[in-house]
Amino acid sequence: LFSAAQTLASKYRAKGDRLAIVTNGGGAGVMAADRAAELNIPLPEPDKATFDYLNQILPGHWSHHNPIDILGDATPERYRKAVAACLSDPHIDGVVTILVPVVMSQPDKVAEEVITASSKNDKPIIACWMGEHQVKSARKLFAKHQLPCFSTPESAIEAFSYLANYHINQQ
């Protein structure tokens, strides 16, 4: 109930149910994809233009499918570019972006880049910053910008499903 309230109180409204997952952790991406499948949330492949762009900006061994694993060494800039590309894709209605904190991750800077990408598009972005102490200030930053943030991939996917179902019910 709290997750639904937080999500529906955000500035976002979905215009469909097609979701992209952008993550720096393959396991977290699989957890999110599994929950999306349980909730019948489609995970479309990026269109050709988005796919070609991702091939240009990401290391050669990125996942090449949705969930989009931008790898554990992902920089804040890599997050921004990947999220922005997904938001621009006409076959994607929203993005869940997941940060699994590793030694080289910069949770606050990545959050700032995701917020920047979100300000240039009205498609919903839902964050999942896993962990506790290392991501606490990033979560506060998301809250300040009314961008929903969750601590598990499953809850982030459920939050998107609330937006998608709200849209479907309104139609």
XYZ file of N, CA, C and O in Angstrom:
684
model
N 0.825 -1.191 0.000
C 0.000 0.000 0.000
C 0.873 1.260 0.000
O 0.606 2.199 -0.732
N 1.947 1.232 0.828
C 2.838 2.387 0.870
C 3.558 2.579 -0.463
O 3.742 3.703 -0.918
N 3.951 1.478 -1.080
C 4.621 1.567 -2.387
C 3.690 2.144 -3.434
O 4.091 2.984 -4.247
N 2.445 1.692 -3.422
C 1.468 2.218 -4.384
C 1.250 3.703 -4.152
O 1.230 4.496 -5.103
N 1.113 4.101 -2.887
C 0.900 5.518 -2.577
C 2.092 6.362 -3.013
O 1.923 7.432 -3.607
N 3.308 5.889 -2.727
C 4.507 6.640 -3.110
C 4.587 6.799 -4.622
O 4.882 7.874 -5.127
N 4.285 5.735 -5.326
C 4.395 5.770 -6.786
C 3.307 6.622 -7.412
O 3.564 7.461 -8.274
N 2.071 6.426 -6.984
C 0.970 7.181 -7.573
C 1.001 8.654 -7.179
O 0.428 9.494 -7.868
N 1.710 8.988 -6.094
C 1.864 10.387 -5.685
C 3.011 11.076 -6.410
O 3.171 12.286 -6.306
N 3.792 10.321 -7.157
C 4.913 10.916 -7.895
C 4.391 11.738 -9.066
O 3.196 11.735 -9.366
N 5.295 12.396 -9.739
C 4.914 13.243 -10.873
C 4.640 12.442 -12.142
O 4.261 13.004 -13.157
N 4.815 11.133 -12.092
C 4.748 10.312 -13.294
C 3.388 9.671 -13.517
O 2.697 9.311 -12.570
N 3.069 9.503 -14.792
C 1.945 8.692 -15.226
C 2.426 7.899 -16.430
O 3.043 8.449 -17.346
N 2.145 6.612 -16.422
C 2.539 5.754 -17.538
C 1.527 5.897 -18.674
O 0.355 6.187 -18.435
N 1.985 5.685 -19.880
C 1.110 5.695 -21.047
C 1.088 4.317 -21.694
O 0.700 4.176 -22.840
N 1.537 3.320 -20.944
C 1.594 1.944 -21.417
C 2.280 1.091 -20.369
O 2.629 1.573 -19.292
N 2.490 -0.184 -20.706
C 3.065 -1.100 -19.726
C 4.412 -1.682 -20.126
O 4.930 -2.578 -19.462
N 5.009 -1.178 -21.196
C 6.282 -1.726 -21.686
C 7.442 -1.093 -20.915
O 7.592 0.120 -20.904
N 8.256 -1.943 -20.296
C 9.269 -1.492 -19.358
C 10.671 -1.872 -19.802
O 10.897 -2.982 -20.282
N 11.598 -0.941 -19.603
C 13.027 -1.241 -19.748
C 13.628 -1.270 -18.355
O 13.276 -0.466 -17.490
N 14.538 -2.199 -18.143
C 15.274 -2.296 -16.886
C 16.728 -2.017 -17.199
O 17.327 -2.681 -18.048
N 17.298 -1.004 -16.522
C 18.706 -0.645 -16.686
C 19.383 -0.921 -15.356
O 18.970 -0.390 -14.327
N 20.425 -1.744 -15.365
C 21.068 -2.163 -14.125
C 22.569 -2.329 -14.290
O 23.054 -2.571 -15.397
N 23.289 -2.203 -13.181
C 24.715 -2.510 -13.190
C 24.979 -3.887 -12.589
O 26.130 -4.279 -12.414
N 23.918 -4.615 -12.282
C 24.063 -5.953 -11.717
C 23.159 -6.946 -12.412
O 21.934 -6.815 -12.356
N 23.746 -7.921 -13.062
C 22.956 -8.897 -13.807
C 21.959 -9.654 -12.947
O 20.825 -9.882 -13.355
N 22.366 -10.042 -11.741
C 21.465 -10.775 -10.855
C 20.249 -9.961 -10.474
O 19.121 -10.467 -10.453
N 20.466 -8.690 -10.158
C 19.346 -7.807 -9.822
C 18.426 -7.632 -11.025
O 17.200 -7.567 -10.873
N 19.002 -7.568 -12.216
C 18.196 -7.465 -13.428
C 17.325 -8.699 -13.634
O 16.159 -8.592 -14.023
N 17.873 -9.875 -13.344
C 17.108 -11.119 -13.473
C 15.976 -11.140 -12.453
O 14.846 -11.538 -12.770
N 16.252 -10.708 -11.217
C 15.203 -10.649 -10.199
C 14.068 -9.734 -10.658
O 12.883 -10.061 -10.510
N 14.429 -8.583 -11.226
C 13.427 -7.641 -11.721
C 12.649 -8.241 -12.887
O 11.415 -8.122 -12.947
N 13.344 -8.884 -13.814
C 12.681 -9.488 -14.973
C 11.716 -10.593 -14.545
O 10.619 -10.719 -15.107
N 12.119 -11.382 -13.558
C 11.236 -12.443 -13.073
C 9.952 -11.857 -12.488
O 8.854 -12.349 -12.752
N 10.075 -10.772 -11.717
C 8.881 -10.142 -11.124
C 8.014 -9.509 -12.219
O 6.782 -9.573 -12.151
N 8.650 -8.927 -13.222
C 7.893 -8.353 -14.333
C 7.092 -9.445 -15.052
O 5.923 -9.234 -15.396
N 7.697 -10.602 -15.243
C 6.993 -11.707 -15.895
C 5.792 -12.144 -15.054
O 4.709 -12.401 -15.595
N 5.961 -12.208 -13.732
C 4.854 -12.596 -12.853
C 3.701 -11.600 -12.926
O 2.535 -11.980 -12.784
N 4.010 -10.326 -13.153
C 2.993 -9.274 -13.200
C 2.535 -8.954 -14.624
O 1.794 -7.996 -14.841
N 2.997 -9.724 -15.597
C 2.654 -9.522 -17.015
C 3.073 -8.150 -17.519
O 2.356 -7.526 -18.314
N 4.221 -7.687 -17.074
C 4.795 -6.436 -17.567
C 5.766 -6.800 -18.689
O 6.772 -7.481 -18.455
N 5.492 -6.385 -19.925
C 6.385 -6.731 -21.033
C 7.723 -5.992 -20.934
O 7.780 -4.820 -20.556
N 8.778 -6.702 -21.294
C 10.126 -6.135 -21.361
C 10.576 -6.170 -22.815
O 11.253 -7.091 -23.251
N 10.183 -5.160 -23.594
C 10.513 -5.179 -25.021
C 12.004 -4.975 -25.255
O 12.698 -4.360 -24.443
N 12.454 -5.499 -26.359
C 13.833 -5.233 -26.760
C 13.903 -3.795 -27.266
O 12.931 -3.283 -27.832
N 15.029 -3.128 -27.079
C 15.166 -1.773 -27.626
C 14.996 -1.788 -29.143
O 15.348 -2.772 -29.803
N 14.430 -0.691 -29.685
C 14.322 -0.623 -31.144
C 15.718 -0.504 -31.751
O 16.712 -0.351 -31.032
N 15.813 -0.601 -33.062
C 17.120 -0.650 -33.730
C 17.970 0.576 -33.418
O 19.163 0.459 -33.131
N 17.380 1.766 -33.453
C 18.148 2.990 -33.189
C 18.682 2.994 -31.758
O 19.848 3.339 -31.522
N 17.855 2.596 -30.796
C 18.289 2.541 -29.402
C 19.364 1.482 -29.227
O 20.385 1.720 -28.566
N 19.150 0.317 -29.820
C 20.125 -0.771 -29.725
C 21.476 -0.342 -30.294
O 22.522 -0.558 -29.672
N 21.450 0.296 -31.468
C 22.704 0.758 -32.086
C 23.400 1.792 -31.206
O 24.627 1.765 -31.044
N 22.626 2.687 -30.607
C 23.201 3.701 -29.718
C 23.804 3.040 -28.480
O 24.919 3.386 -28.059
N 23.085 2.086 -27.887
C 23.618 1.384 -26.718
C 24.914 0.663 -27.067
O 25.851 0.626 -26.263
N 24.993 0.102 -28.261
C 26.231 -0.551 -28.695
C 27.392 0.437 -28.775
O 28.545 0.055 -28.563
N 27.095 1.686 -29.079
C 28.140 2.714 -29.164
C 28.622 3.160 -27.794
O 29.807 3.418 -27.605
N 27.706 3.274 -26.822
C 28.067 3.866 -25.535
C 28.445 2.852 -24.457
O 29.044 3.228 -23.454
N 28.061 1.587 -24.659
C 28.322 0.569 -23.643
C 29.479 -0.332 -24.059
O 29.744 -0.486 -25.251
N 30.157 -0.930 -23.075
C 31.210 -1.896 -23.414
C 30.629 -3.036 -24.249
O 29.435 -3.352 -24.152
N 31.468 -3.659 -25.042
C 31.022 -4.697 -25.968
C 30.323 -5.871 -25.311
O 29.542 -6.565 -25.952
N 30.573 -6.126 -24.043
C 29.985 -7.282 -23.384
C 28.764 -6.934 -22.517
O 28.446 -7.644 -21.568
N 28.041 -5.840 -22.868
C 26.783 -5.549 -22.188
C 25.775 -6.632 -22.565
O 26.018 -7.434 -23.452
N 24.647 -6.686 -21.914
C 23.706 -7.804 -22.059
C 23.088 -7.967 -23.444
O 22.674 -9.054 -23.802
N 22.991 -6.907 -24.227
C 22.394 -6.921 -25.568
C 20.918 -7.308 -25.567
O 20.398 -7.768 -26.585
N 20.243 -7.161 -24.456
C 18.795 -7.365 -24.373
C 18.291 -6.699 -23.098
O 19.062 -6.178 -22.303
N 16.982 -6.701 -22.948
C 16.316 -6.107 -21.800
C 16.029 -7.227 -20.810
O 15.369 -8.182 -21.203
N 16.535 -7.152 -19.571
C 17.183 -6.071 -18.858
C 18.536 -5.678 -19.472
O 19.302 -6.528 -19.929
N 18.779 -4.388 -19.443
C 19.991 -3.825 -20.019
C 21.037 -3.733 -18.911
O 20.970 -2.861 -18.056
N 21.956 -4.690 -18.928
C 23.019 -4.741 -17.920
C 24.177 -3.890 -18.437
O 24.861 -4.260 -19.387
N 24.373 -2.740 -17.798
C 25.424 -1.815 -18.222
C 26.728 -2.076 -17.475
O 27.658 -1.300 -17.581
N 26.757 -3.154 -16.728
C 27.938 -3.736 -16.085
C 28.325 -3.056 -14.776
O 27.989 -1.897 -14.531
N 29.023 -3.797 -13.958
C 29.358 -3.375 -12.609
C 30.227 -2.144 -12.512
O 30.207 -1.454 -11.496
N 30.985 -1.853 -13.563
C 31.857 -0.670 -13.535
C 31.178 0.570 -14.127
O 31.833 1.552 -14.466
N 29.849 0.535 -14.209
C 29.098 1.627 -14.851
C 29.347 2.961 -14.153
O 29.256 3.071 -12.936
N 29.650 3.959 -14.948
C 29.861 5.312 -14.455
C 28.525 6.046 -14.401
O 27.550 5.630 -15.044
N 28.470 7.153 -13.679
C 27.230 7.954 -13.687
C 26.820 8.358 -15.107
O 25.636 8.317 -15.447
N 27.794 8.723 -15.927
C 27.495 9.120 -17.308
C 26.905 7.958 -18.105
O 25.965 8.138 -18.887
N 27.419 6.752 -17.896
C 26.896 5.583 -18.607
C 25.438 5.337 -18.217
O 24.604 5.027 -19.068
N 25.138 5.488 -16.934
C 23.750 5.371 -16.490
C 22.873 6.391 -17.201
O 21.813 6.058 -17.733
N 23.298 7.670 -17.190
C 22.481 8.720 -17.796
C 22.217 8.429 -19.264
O 21.077 8.527 -19.730
N 23.233 8.058 -19.991
C 23.064 7.806 -21.423
C 22.150 6.614 -21.685
O 21.304 6.660 -22.585
N 22.312 5.544 -20.916
C 21.482 4.358 -21.123
C 20.024 4.638 -20.757
O 19.110 4.258 -21.501
N 19.810 5.312 -19.633
C 18.439 5.647 -19.228
C 17.808 6.596 -20.243
O 16.658 6.396 -20.662
N 18.534 7.610 -20.667
C 18.005 8.574 -21.650
C 17.657 7.879 -22.963
O 16.630 8.180 -23.584
N 18.497 6.932 -23.383
C 18.218 6.200 -24.626
C 16.918 5.410 -24.500
O 16.094 5.405 -25.417
N 16.728 4.764 -23.369
C 15.489 3.995 -23.164
C 14.270 4.909 -23.116
O 13.220 4.570 -23.658
N 14.414 6.053 -22.481
C 13.290 6.996 -22.417
C 12.916 7.525 -23.800
O 11.756 7.854 -24.047
N 13.880 7.600 -24.695
C 13.621 8.097 -26.048
C 13.055 7.024 -26.966
O 12.546 7.339 -28.045
N 13.142 5.776 -26.577
C 12.687 4.660 -27.410
C 11.155 4.644 -27.465
O 10.506 4.585 -26.424
N 10.572 4.681 -28.661
C 9.105 4.704 -28.761
C 8.435 3.401 -28.333
O 7.230 3.380 -28.115
N 9.197 2.324 -28.175
C 8.632 1.038 -27.772
C 8.734 0.796 -26.269
O 8.431 -0.297 -25.794
N 9.169 1.810 -25.524
C 9.349 1.697 -24.079
C 8.509 2.774 -23.402
O 8.576 3.942 -23.772
N 7.719 2.360 -22.398
C 6.828 3.285 -21.694
C 7.354 3.742 -20.342
O 6.806 4.671 -19.747
N 8.380 3.101 -19.833
C 8.947 3.472 -18.546
C 10.245 2.727 -18.297
O 10.557 1.760 -18.988
N 10.992 3.195 -17.286
C 12.300 2.614 -16.973
C 12.397 2.373 -15.471
O 12.061 3.245 -14.674
N 12.853 1.186 -15.121
C 13.303 0.918 -13.761
C 14.818 0.847 -13.842
O 15.368 0.089 -14.643
N 15.486 1.683 -13.067
C 16.939 1.677 -13.055
C 17.414 1.185 -11.696
O 16.917 1.615 -10.660
N 18.344 0.237 -11.734
C 18.813 -0.434 -10.521
C 20.297 -0.162 -10.337
O 21.083 -0.302 -11.268
N 20.655 0.217 -9.111
C 22.064 0.368 -8.758
C 22.383 -0.623 -7.652
O 21.762 -0.607 -6.592
N 23.312 -1.519 -7.947
C 23.853 -2.441 -6.959
C 25.179 -1.829 -6.534
O 26.104 -1.730 -7.345
N 25.295 -1.364 -5.274
C 26.520 -0.674 -4.883
C 27.722 -1.620 -4.866
O 27.670 -2.687 -4.273
N 28.733 -1.219 -5.590
C 30.021 -1.902 -5.575
C 31.063 -0.851 -5.232
O 30.752 0.339 -5.150
N 32.289 -1.278 -5.051
C 33.337 -0.367 -4.598
C 33.432 0.881 -5.464
O 33.544 1.993 -4.970
N 33.340 0.711 -6.782
C 33.538 1.854 -7.685
C 32.263 2.635 -7.978
O 32.306 3.669 -8.618
N 31.092 2.142 -7.514
C 29.857 2.867 -7.820
C 29.808 4.178 -7.042
O 30.396 4.308 -5.981
N 29.114 5.116 -7.612
C 28.945 6.445 -7.022
C 27.447 6.713 -6.908
O 26.885 7.430 -7.731
N 26.785 6.157 -5.891
C 25.318 6.216 -5.824
C 24.739 7.618 -5.945
O 23.738 7.810 -6.641
N 25.351 8.615 -5.290
C 24.810 9.972 -5.354
C 24.945 10.567 -6.755
O 24.007 11.173 -7.269
N 26.101 10.388 -7.359
C 26.315 10.942 -8.702
C 25.454 10.234 -9.742
O 24.943 10.870 -10.663
N 25.292 8.928 -9.588
C 24.406 8.206 -10.511
C 22.975 8.709 -10.338
O 22.272 8.944 -11.325
N 22.545 8.912 -9.093
C 21.202 9.440 -8.845
C 21.026 10.795 -9.524
O 19.992 11.048 -10.151
N 22.019 11.668 -9.413
C 21.940 12.982 -10.058
C 21.785 12.838 -11.570
O 21.002 13.560 -12.194
N 22.521 11.914 -12.173
C 22.435 11.708 -13.625
C 21.069 11.140 -14.028
O 20.512 11.520 -15.055
N 20.528 10.237 -13.223
C 19.208 9.679 -13.517
C 18.154 10.778 -13.397
O 17.244 10.881 -14.229
N 18.286 11.621 -12.394
C 17.347 12.741 -12.226
C 17.448 13.687 -13.417
O 16.431 14.165 -13.932
N 18.657 13.939 -13.900
C 18.847 14.776 -15.081
C 18.141 14.163 -16.290
O 17.432 14.856 -17.024
N 18.327 12.867 -16.490
C 17.670 12.191 -17.619
C 16.155 12.270 -17.473
O 15.444 12.475 -18.461
N 15.656 12.135 -16.255
C 14.210 12.146 -16.046
C 13.594 13.515 -16.299
O 12.437 13.612 -16.687
N 14.377 14.553 -16.098
C 13.834 15.908 -16.274
C 13.600 16.260 -17.737
O 12.905 17.225 -18.030
N 14.144 15.460 -18.640
C 14.010 15.740 -20.065
C 12.972 14.857 -20.746
O 12.880 14.833 -21.966
N 12.185 14.115 -19.943
C 11.213 13.202 -20.511
C 10.095 12.996 -19.493
O 10.341 13.042 -18.298
N 8.886 12.742 -19.960
C 7.790 12.552 -19.016
C 7.448 11.084 -18.776
O 6.501 10.768 -18.058
N 8.215 10.167 -19.351
C 7.999 8.752 -19.071
C 8.471 8.457 -17.650
O 9.432 9.046 -17.166
N 7.797 7.536 -16.975
C 8.177 7.249 -15.593
C 9.528 6.568 -15.461
O 9.881 5.699 -16.260
N 10.249 7.008 -14.450
C 11.487 6.355 -14.033
C 11.306 5.977 -12.574
O 10.895 6.808 -11.762
N 11.607 4.744 -12.270
C 11.576 4.267 -10.892
C 12.958 3.741 -10.573
O 13.532 2.968 -11.350
N 13.496 4.194 -9.456
C 14.845 3.801 -9.053
C 14.785 2.667 -8.042
O 13.852 2.568 -7.249
N 15.810 1.849 -8.081
C 16.030 0.819 -7.068
C 17.502 0.916 -6.691
O 18.367 0.481 -7.448
N 17.764 1.562 -5.581
C 19.139 1.681 -5.085
C 19.253 0.681 -3.949
O 18.734 0.881 -2.853
N 19.926 -0.434 -4.217
C 20.031 -1.509 -3.238
C 21.080 -1.152 -2.188
O 22.002 -0.391 -2.456
N 20.919 -1.736 -1.024
C 21.856 -1.458 0.055
C 21.237 -0.525 1.074
O 20.045 -0.226 1.041
N 22.074 -0.036 1.985
C 21.552 0.808 3.051
C 22.386 2.072 3.211
O 22.072 3.087 2.614
N 23.437 2.017 3.986
C 24.183 3.231 4.332
C 24.766 3.943 3.096
O 24.673 5.161 2.981
N 25.335 3.187 2.187
C 25.997 3.767 1.018
C 25.029 4.503 0.088
O 25.443 5.384 -0.659
N 23.752 4.180 0.123
C 22.784 4.771 -0.804
C 21.781 5.697 -0.116
O 20.890 6.226 -0.771
N 21.929 5.902 1.170
C 20.952 6.682 1.943
C 20.774 8.095 1.394
O 19.648 8.564 1.203
N 21.860 8.800 1.110
C 21.731 10.176 0.617
C 21.162 10.219 -0.800
O 20.453 11.156 -1.169
N 21.435 9.198 -1.605
C 20.859 9.139 -2.952
C 19.344 8.983 -2.865
O 18.600 9.621 -3.627
N 18.874 8.173 -1.936
C 17.424 8.009 -1.762
C 16.770 9.331 -1.369
O 15.673 9.644 -1.825
N 17.447 10.103 -0.523
C 16.913 11.412 -0.130
C 16.862 12.344 -1.340
O 15.924 13.133 -1.488
N 17.855 12.251 -2.200
C 17.886 13.065 -3.414
C 16.718 12.700 -4.328
O 16.049 13.582 -4.873
N 16.449 11.412 -4.486
C 15.300 10.983 -5.287
C 14.005 11.526 -4.694
O 13.138 12.015 -5.416
N 13.858 11.434 -3.381
C 12.639 11.915 -2.722
C 12.452 13.410 -2.958
O 11.332 13.865 -3.226
N 13.541 14.154 -2.891
C 13.477 15.608 -3.120
C 12.944 15.924 -4.512
O 12.248 16.915 -4.716
N 13.245 15.065 -5.481
C 12.831 15.286 -6.870
C 11.596 14.464 -7.247
O 11.295 14.323 -8.438
N 10.905 13.932 -6.256
C 9.679 13.156 -6.463
C 9.871 11.995 -7.434
O 9.003 11.707 -8.262
N 11.010 11.348 -7.343
C 11.294 10.179 -8.157
C 11.266 8.968 -7.220
O 12.086 8.889 -6.309
N 10.308 8.063 -7.396
C 10.184 6.930 -6.478
C 11.453 6.079 -6.462
O 12.038 5.786 -7.501
N 11.864 5.673 -5.273
C 13.051 4.845 -5.108
C 12.741 3.725 -4.123
O 12.158 3.963 -3.062
N 13.150 2.532 -4.487
C 12.897 1.339 -3.683
C 14.206 0.609 -3.419
O 15.211 0.848 -4.089
N 14.170 -0.314 -2.450
C 15.405 -1.005 -2.070
C 15.529 -2.399 -2.667
O 16.580 -3.019 -2.557
N 14.467 -2.903 -3.306
C 14.553 -4.216 -3.961
C 14.032 -4.114 -5.385
O 13.123 -3.323 -5.668
N 14.587 -4.922 -6.283
C 14.108 -4.909 -7.667
C 12.622 -5.260 -7.781
O 11.894 -4.657 -8.566
N 12.183 -6.211 -6.975
C 10.781 -6.632 -7.049
C 9.835 -5.489 -6.702
O 8.818 -5.298 -7.378
N 10.161 -4.730 -5.656
C 9.268 -3.630 -5.273
C 9.272 -2.514 -6.322
O 8.246 -1.862 -6.544
N 10.389 -2.297 -6.993
C 10.441 -1.292 -8.059
C 9.564 -1.716 -9.242
O 8.840 -0.895 -9.818
N 9.594 -2.993 -9.576
C 8.759 -3.500 -10.668
C 7.282 -3.398 -10.281
O 6.437 -2.985 -11.086
N 6.969 -3.749 -9.056
C 5.587 -3.628 -8.590
C 5.118 -2.180 -8.679
O 3.977 -1.913 -9.072
N 6.000 -1.245 -8.333
C 5.646 0.173 -8.405
C 5.306 0.567 -9.839
O 4.318 1.266 -10.080
N 6.114 0.120 -10.805
C 5.782 0.419 -12.202
C 4.454 -0.206 -12.578
O 3.654 0.397 -13.312
N 4.188 -1.408 -12.077
C 2.923 -2.071 -12.420
C 1.727 -1.258 -11.927
O 0.679 -1.250 -12.576
N 1.875 -0.547 -10.799
C 0.789 0.306 -10.316
C 0.507 1.421 -11.323
O -0.647 1.736 -11.604
N 1.570 2.027 -11.849
C 1.388 3.089 -12.846
C 0.757 2.540 -14.125
O -0.140 3.155 -14.699
N 1.246 1.386 -14.574
C 0.713 0.790 -15.800
C -0.748 0.395 -15.622
O -1.579 0.657 -16.502
N -1.082 -0.206 -14.491
C -2.469 -0.606 -14.241
C -3.375 0.604 -14.086
O -4.527 0.578 -14.539
N -2.887 1.656 -13.473
C -3.665 2.887 -13.363
C -4.015 3.419 -14.762
O -5.151 3.782 -15.037
N -3.015 3.429 -15.643
C -3.239 3.880 -17.019
C -4.289 3.009 -17.720
O -5.216 3.506 -18.354
N -4.133 1.710 -17.590
C -5.068 0.776 -18.237
C -6.474 1.003 -17.694
O -7.448 1.045 -18.455
N -6.596 1.143 -16.392
C -7.921 1.374 -15.795
C -8.522 2.694 -16.244
O -9.738 2.794 -16.441
N -7.699 3.742 -16.409
C -8.202 5.024 -16.871
C -8.681 4.931 -18.319
O -9.625 5.622 -18.691
N -8.030 4.120 -19.104
C -8.446 3.963 -20.506
C -9.801 3.280 -20.576
O -10.619 3.537 -21.387
